[in-house]
mmCIF file of C-alpha atoms in Angstrom:
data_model
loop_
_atom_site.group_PDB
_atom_site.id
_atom_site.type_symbol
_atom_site.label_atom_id
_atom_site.label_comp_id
_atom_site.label_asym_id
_atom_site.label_seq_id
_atom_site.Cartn_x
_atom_site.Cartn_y
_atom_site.Cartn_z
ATOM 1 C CA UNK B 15 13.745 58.937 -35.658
ATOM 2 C CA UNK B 16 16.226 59.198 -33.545
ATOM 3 C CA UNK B 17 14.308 59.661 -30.447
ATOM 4 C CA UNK B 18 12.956 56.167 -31.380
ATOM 5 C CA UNK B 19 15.939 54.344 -32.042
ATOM 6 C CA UNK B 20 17.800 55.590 -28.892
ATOM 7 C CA UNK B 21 14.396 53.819 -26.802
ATOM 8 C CA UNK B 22 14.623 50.593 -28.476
ATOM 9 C CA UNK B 23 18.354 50.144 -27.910
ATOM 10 C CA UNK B 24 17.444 50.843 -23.969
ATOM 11 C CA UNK B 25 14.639 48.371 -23.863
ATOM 12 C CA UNK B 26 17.128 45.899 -25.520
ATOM 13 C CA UNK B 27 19.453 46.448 -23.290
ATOM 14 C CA UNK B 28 17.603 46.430 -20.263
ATOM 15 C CA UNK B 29 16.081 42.912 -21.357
ATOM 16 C CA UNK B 30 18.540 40.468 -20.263
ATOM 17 C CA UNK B 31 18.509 42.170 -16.982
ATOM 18 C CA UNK B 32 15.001 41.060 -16.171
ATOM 19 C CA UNK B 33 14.743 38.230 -17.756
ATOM 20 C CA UNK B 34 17.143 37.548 -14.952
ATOM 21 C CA UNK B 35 14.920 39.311 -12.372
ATOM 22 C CA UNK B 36 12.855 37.651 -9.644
ATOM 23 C CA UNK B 37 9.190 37.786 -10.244
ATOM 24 C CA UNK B 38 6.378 38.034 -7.502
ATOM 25 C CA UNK B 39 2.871 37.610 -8.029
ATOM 26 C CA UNK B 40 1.033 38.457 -4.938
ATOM 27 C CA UNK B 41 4.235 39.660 -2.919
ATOM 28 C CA UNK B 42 6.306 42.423 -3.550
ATOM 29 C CA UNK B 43 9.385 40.270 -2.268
ATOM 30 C CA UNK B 44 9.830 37.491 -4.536
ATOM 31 C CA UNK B 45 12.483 34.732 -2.967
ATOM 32 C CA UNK B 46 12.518 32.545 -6.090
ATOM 33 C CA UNK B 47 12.669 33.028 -9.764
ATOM 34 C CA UNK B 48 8.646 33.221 -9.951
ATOM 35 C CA UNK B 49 6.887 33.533 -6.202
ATOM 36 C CA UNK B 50 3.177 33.388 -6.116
ATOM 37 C CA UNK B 51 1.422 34.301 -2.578
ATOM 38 C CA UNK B 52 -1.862 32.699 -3.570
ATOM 39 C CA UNK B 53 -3.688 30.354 -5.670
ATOM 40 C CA UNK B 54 -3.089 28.391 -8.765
ATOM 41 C CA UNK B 55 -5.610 27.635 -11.508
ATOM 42 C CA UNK B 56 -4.404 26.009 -14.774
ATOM 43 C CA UNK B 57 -7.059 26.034 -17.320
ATOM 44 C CA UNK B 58 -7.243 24.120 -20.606
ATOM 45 C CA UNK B 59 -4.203 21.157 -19.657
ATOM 46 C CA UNK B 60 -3.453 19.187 -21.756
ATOM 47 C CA UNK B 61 -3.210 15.234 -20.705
ATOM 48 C CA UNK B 62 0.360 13.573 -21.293
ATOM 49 C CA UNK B 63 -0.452 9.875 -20.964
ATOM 50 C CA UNK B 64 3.310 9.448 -20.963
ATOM 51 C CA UNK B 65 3.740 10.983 -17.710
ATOM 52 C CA UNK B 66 5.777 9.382 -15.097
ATOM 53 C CA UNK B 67 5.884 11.833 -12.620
ATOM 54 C CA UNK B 68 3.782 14.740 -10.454
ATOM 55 C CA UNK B 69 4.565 18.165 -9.159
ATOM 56 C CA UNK B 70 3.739 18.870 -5.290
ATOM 57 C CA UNK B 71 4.655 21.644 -3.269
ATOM 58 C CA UNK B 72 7.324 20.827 -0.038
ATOM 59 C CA UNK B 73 7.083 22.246 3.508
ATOM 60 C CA UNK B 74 8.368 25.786 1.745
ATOM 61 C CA UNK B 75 6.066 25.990 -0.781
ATOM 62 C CA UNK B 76 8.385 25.432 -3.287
ATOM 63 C CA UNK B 77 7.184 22.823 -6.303
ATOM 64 C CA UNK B 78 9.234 19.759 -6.912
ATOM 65 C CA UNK B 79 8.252 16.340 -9.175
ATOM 66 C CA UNK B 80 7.475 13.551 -7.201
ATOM 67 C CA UNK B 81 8.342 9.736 -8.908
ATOM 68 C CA UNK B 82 5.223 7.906 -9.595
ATOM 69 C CA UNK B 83 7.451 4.724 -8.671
ATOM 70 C CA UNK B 84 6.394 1.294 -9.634
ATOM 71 C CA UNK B 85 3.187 1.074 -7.655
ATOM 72 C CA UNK B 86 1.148 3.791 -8.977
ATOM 73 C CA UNK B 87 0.158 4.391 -12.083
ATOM 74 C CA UNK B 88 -1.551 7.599 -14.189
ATOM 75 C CA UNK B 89 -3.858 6.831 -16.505
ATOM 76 C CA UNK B 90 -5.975 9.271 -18.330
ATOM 77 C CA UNK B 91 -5.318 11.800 -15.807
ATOM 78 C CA UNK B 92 -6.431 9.600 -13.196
ATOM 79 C CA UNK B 93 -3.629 7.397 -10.639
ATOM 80 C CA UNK B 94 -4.667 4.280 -9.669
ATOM 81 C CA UNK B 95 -2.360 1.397 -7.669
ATOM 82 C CA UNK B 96 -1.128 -1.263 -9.744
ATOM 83 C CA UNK B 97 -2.388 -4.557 -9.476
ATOM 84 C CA UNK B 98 -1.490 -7.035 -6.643
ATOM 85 C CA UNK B 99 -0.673 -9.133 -9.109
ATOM 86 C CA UNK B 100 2.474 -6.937 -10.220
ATOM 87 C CA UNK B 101 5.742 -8.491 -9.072
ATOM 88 C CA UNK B 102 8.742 -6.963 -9.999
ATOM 89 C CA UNK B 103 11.708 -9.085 -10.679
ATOM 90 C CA UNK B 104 15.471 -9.604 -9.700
ATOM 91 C CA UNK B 105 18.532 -12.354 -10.260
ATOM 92 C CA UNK B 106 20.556 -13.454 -7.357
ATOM 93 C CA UNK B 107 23.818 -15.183 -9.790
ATOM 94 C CA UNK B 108 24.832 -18.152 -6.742
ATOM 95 C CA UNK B 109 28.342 -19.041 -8.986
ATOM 96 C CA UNK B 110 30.146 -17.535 -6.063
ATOM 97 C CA UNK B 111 28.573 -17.907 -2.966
ATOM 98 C CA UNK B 112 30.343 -19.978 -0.303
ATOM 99 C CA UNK B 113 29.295 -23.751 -0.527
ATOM 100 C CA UNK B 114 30.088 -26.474 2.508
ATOM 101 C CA UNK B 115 30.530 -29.895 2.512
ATOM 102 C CA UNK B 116 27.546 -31.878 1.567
ATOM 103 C CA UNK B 117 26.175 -28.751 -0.404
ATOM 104 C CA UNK B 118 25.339 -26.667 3.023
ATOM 105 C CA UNK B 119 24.295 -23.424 2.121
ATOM 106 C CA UNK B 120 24.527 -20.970 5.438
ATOM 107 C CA UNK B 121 22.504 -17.322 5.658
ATOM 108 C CA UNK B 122 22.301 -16.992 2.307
ATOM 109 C CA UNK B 123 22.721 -13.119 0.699
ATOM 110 C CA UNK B 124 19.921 -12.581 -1.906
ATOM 111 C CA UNK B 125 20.709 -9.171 -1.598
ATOM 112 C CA UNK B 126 17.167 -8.044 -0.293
ATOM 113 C CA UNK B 127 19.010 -5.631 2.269
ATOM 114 C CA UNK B 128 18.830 -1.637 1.732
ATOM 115 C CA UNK B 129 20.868 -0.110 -1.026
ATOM 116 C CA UNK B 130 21.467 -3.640 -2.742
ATOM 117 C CA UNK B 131 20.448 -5.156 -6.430
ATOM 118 C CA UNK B 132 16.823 -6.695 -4.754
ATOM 119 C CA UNK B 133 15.788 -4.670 -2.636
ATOM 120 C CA UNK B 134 12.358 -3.959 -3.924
ATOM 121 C CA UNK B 135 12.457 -7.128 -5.982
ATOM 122 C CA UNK B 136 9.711 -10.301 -4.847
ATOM 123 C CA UNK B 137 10.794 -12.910 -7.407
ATOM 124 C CA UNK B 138 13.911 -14.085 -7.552
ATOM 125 C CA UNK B 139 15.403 -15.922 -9.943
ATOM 126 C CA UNK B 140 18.696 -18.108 -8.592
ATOM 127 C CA UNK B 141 21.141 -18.664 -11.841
ATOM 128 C CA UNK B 142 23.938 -20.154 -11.952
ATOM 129 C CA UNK B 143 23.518 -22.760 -8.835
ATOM 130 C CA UNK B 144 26.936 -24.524 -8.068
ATOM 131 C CA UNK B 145 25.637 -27.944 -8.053
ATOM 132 C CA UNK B 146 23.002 -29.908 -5.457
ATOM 133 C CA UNK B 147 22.822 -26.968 -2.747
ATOM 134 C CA UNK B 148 21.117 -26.805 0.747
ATOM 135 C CA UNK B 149 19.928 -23.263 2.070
ATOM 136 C CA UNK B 150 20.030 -23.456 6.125
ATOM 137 C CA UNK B 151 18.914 -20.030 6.131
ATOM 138 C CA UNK B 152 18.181 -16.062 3.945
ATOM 139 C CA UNK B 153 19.588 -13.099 4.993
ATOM 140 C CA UNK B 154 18.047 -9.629 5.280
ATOM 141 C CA UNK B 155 14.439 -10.528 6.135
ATOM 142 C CA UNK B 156 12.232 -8.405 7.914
ATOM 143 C CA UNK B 157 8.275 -8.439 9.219
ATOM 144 C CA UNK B 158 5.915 -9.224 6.261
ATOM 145 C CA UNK B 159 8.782 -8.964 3.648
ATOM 146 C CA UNK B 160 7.807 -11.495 1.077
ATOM 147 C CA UNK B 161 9.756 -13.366 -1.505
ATOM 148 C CA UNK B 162 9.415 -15.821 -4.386
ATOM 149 C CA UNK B 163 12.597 -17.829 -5.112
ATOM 150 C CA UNK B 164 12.504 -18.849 -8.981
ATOM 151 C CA UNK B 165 15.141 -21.827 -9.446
ATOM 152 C CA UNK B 166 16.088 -21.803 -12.842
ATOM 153 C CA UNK B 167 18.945 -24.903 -13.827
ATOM 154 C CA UNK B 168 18.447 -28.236 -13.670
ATOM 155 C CA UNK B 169 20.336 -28.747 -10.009
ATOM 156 C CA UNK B 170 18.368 -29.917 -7.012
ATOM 157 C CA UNK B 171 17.630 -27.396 -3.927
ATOM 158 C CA UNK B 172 16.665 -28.134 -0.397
ATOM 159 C CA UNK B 173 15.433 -25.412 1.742
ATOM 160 C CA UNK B 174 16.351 -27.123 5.469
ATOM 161 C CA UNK B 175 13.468 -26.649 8.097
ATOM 162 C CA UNK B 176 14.983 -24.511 11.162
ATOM 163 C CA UNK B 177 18.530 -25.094 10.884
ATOM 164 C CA UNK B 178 20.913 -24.243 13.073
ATOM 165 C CA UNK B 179 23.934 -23.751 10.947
ATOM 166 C CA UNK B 180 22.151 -20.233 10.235
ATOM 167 C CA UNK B 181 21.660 -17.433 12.328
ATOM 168 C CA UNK B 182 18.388 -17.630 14.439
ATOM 169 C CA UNK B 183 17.066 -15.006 12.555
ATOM 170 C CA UNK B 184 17.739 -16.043 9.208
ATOM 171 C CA UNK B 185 16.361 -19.776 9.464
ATOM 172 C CA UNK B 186 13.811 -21.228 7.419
ATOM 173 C CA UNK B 187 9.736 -22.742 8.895
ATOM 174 C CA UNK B 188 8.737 -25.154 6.194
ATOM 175 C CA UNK B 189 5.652 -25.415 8.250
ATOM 176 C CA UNK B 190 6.261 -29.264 8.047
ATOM 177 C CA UNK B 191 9.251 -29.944 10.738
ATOM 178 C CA UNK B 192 11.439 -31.656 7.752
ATOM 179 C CA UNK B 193 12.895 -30.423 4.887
ATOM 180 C CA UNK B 194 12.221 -30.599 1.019
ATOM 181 C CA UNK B 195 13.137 -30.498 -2.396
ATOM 182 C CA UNK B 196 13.082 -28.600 -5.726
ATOM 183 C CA UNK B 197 14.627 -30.634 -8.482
ATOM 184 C CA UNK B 198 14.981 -28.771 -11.486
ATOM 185 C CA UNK B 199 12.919 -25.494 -12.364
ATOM 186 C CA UNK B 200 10.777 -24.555 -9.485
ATOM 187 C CA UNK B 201 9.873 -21.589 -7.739
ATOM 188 C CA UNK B 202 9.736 -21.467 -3.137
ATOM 189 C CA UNK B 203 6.876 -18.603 -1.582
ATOM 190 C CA UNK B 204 8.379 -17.383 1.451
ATOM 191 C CA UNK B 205 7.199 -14.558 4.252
ATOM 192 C CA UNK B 206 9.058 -13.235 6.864
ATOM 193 C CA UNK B 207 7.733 -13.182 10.543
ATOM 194 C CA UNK B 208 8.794 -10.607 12.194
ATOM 195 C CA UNK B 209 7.603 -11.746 15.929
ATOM 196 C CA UNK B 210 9.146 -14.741 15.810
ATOM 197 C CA UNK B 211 12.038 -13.721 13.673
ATOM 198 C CA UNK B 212 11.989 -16.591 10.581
ATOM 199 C CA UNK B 213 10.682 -17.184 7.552
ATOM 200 C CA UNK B 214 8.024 -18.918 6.568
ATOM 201 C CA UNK B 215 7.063 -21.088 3.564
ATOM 202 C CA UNK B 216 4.020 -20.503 2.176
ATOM 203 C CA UNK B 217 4.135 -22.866 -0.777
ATOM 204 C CA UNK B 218 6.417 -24.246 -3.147
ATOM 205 C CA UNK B 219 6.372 -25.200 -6.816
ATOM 206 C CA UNK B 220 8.160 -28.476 -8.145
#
């Protein structure tokens, strides 16, 4: 008995050490906590339909989760794009932007740009519009970056046709050499060019 008792206090402690260990299947040098030099069959998954993510192997072999992102979505197992008809959404708040006499509005900041609040948004809803405002021109655009603008008060917007109080990249094609309105709730379809370096309305909601 005490042969046995004497082996079971050395497997004990002996087990924290390799639980510890580095473990190689297929290589006798293991470089991470489990190393396989081979394949990889699972058998019998089972299908989360809550899954958000996926698990891919980087230049080292090594597996890491991948975001599904908004664009893709798994379903039963199976990822599919989202529909075009998916837009996500984002508020530009205007209370504090920099108005000019007679309402001019100059390169206007919807923070589209990398790293800001939008930047993966296509409608926009303006809040918060101080007063009767005229946009000469949007920052941040760039080719084939598209953008609804979703005005949401009761003021009165004008989107001026090619202005040249903005920068010539940020100016506005209304596609009909004069200007026009949005009085009230209203939404603006815009695309940016890049070749010529504008944007261009597409259509516009009253």
């Amino acid at each position: 008995m005490k042969t046995v008792q004497l082996i079971v206090v050395a497997f004990v402690s002996i087990l924290p050490f390799s639980i510890q260990a580095q473990v190689g299947i297929g290589t006798t040098q293991p470089t991470k906590m489990l190393d396989v030099n081979g394949t990889i069959m699972v058998e019998s998954a089972i299908i989360d339909k809550n899954v958000d993510a996926l698990v891919a192997a980087d230049e080292n072999g090594v597996l890491t989760t991948i975001d599904l992102g908004q664009n893709l979505v798994l379903n039963e197992g199976r990822i599919s794009m989202r529909s075009s008809s998916f837009y996500s959404m984002g508020v530009r708040d205007l209370k504090s932007i920099m108005v000019f006499p007679g309402g001019i509005t100059n390169n206007l900041d919807l923070k589209i740009g990398a790293g800001q609040a939008n930047e993966d948004k296509i409608v926009i809803k303006l809040i918060n519009t101080p007063g009767n405002i005229k946009i000469t021109g949007i920052r941040g655009g760039y080719d084939g970056r598209h953008v609804y603008l979703y005005q949401d008060d009761k003021s009165t917007l004008t989107i001026l046709n090619m202005s040249n109080l903005s920068l010539p990249g940020n100016q506005v094609d209304t596609l009909t050499g004069s200007s026009f309105n949005i009085s009230g709730q209203g939404m603006i379809e815009l695309v940016y060019d890049g070749p010529t370096s504008k944007w261009v309305v597409i259509s516009h909601i009253e």
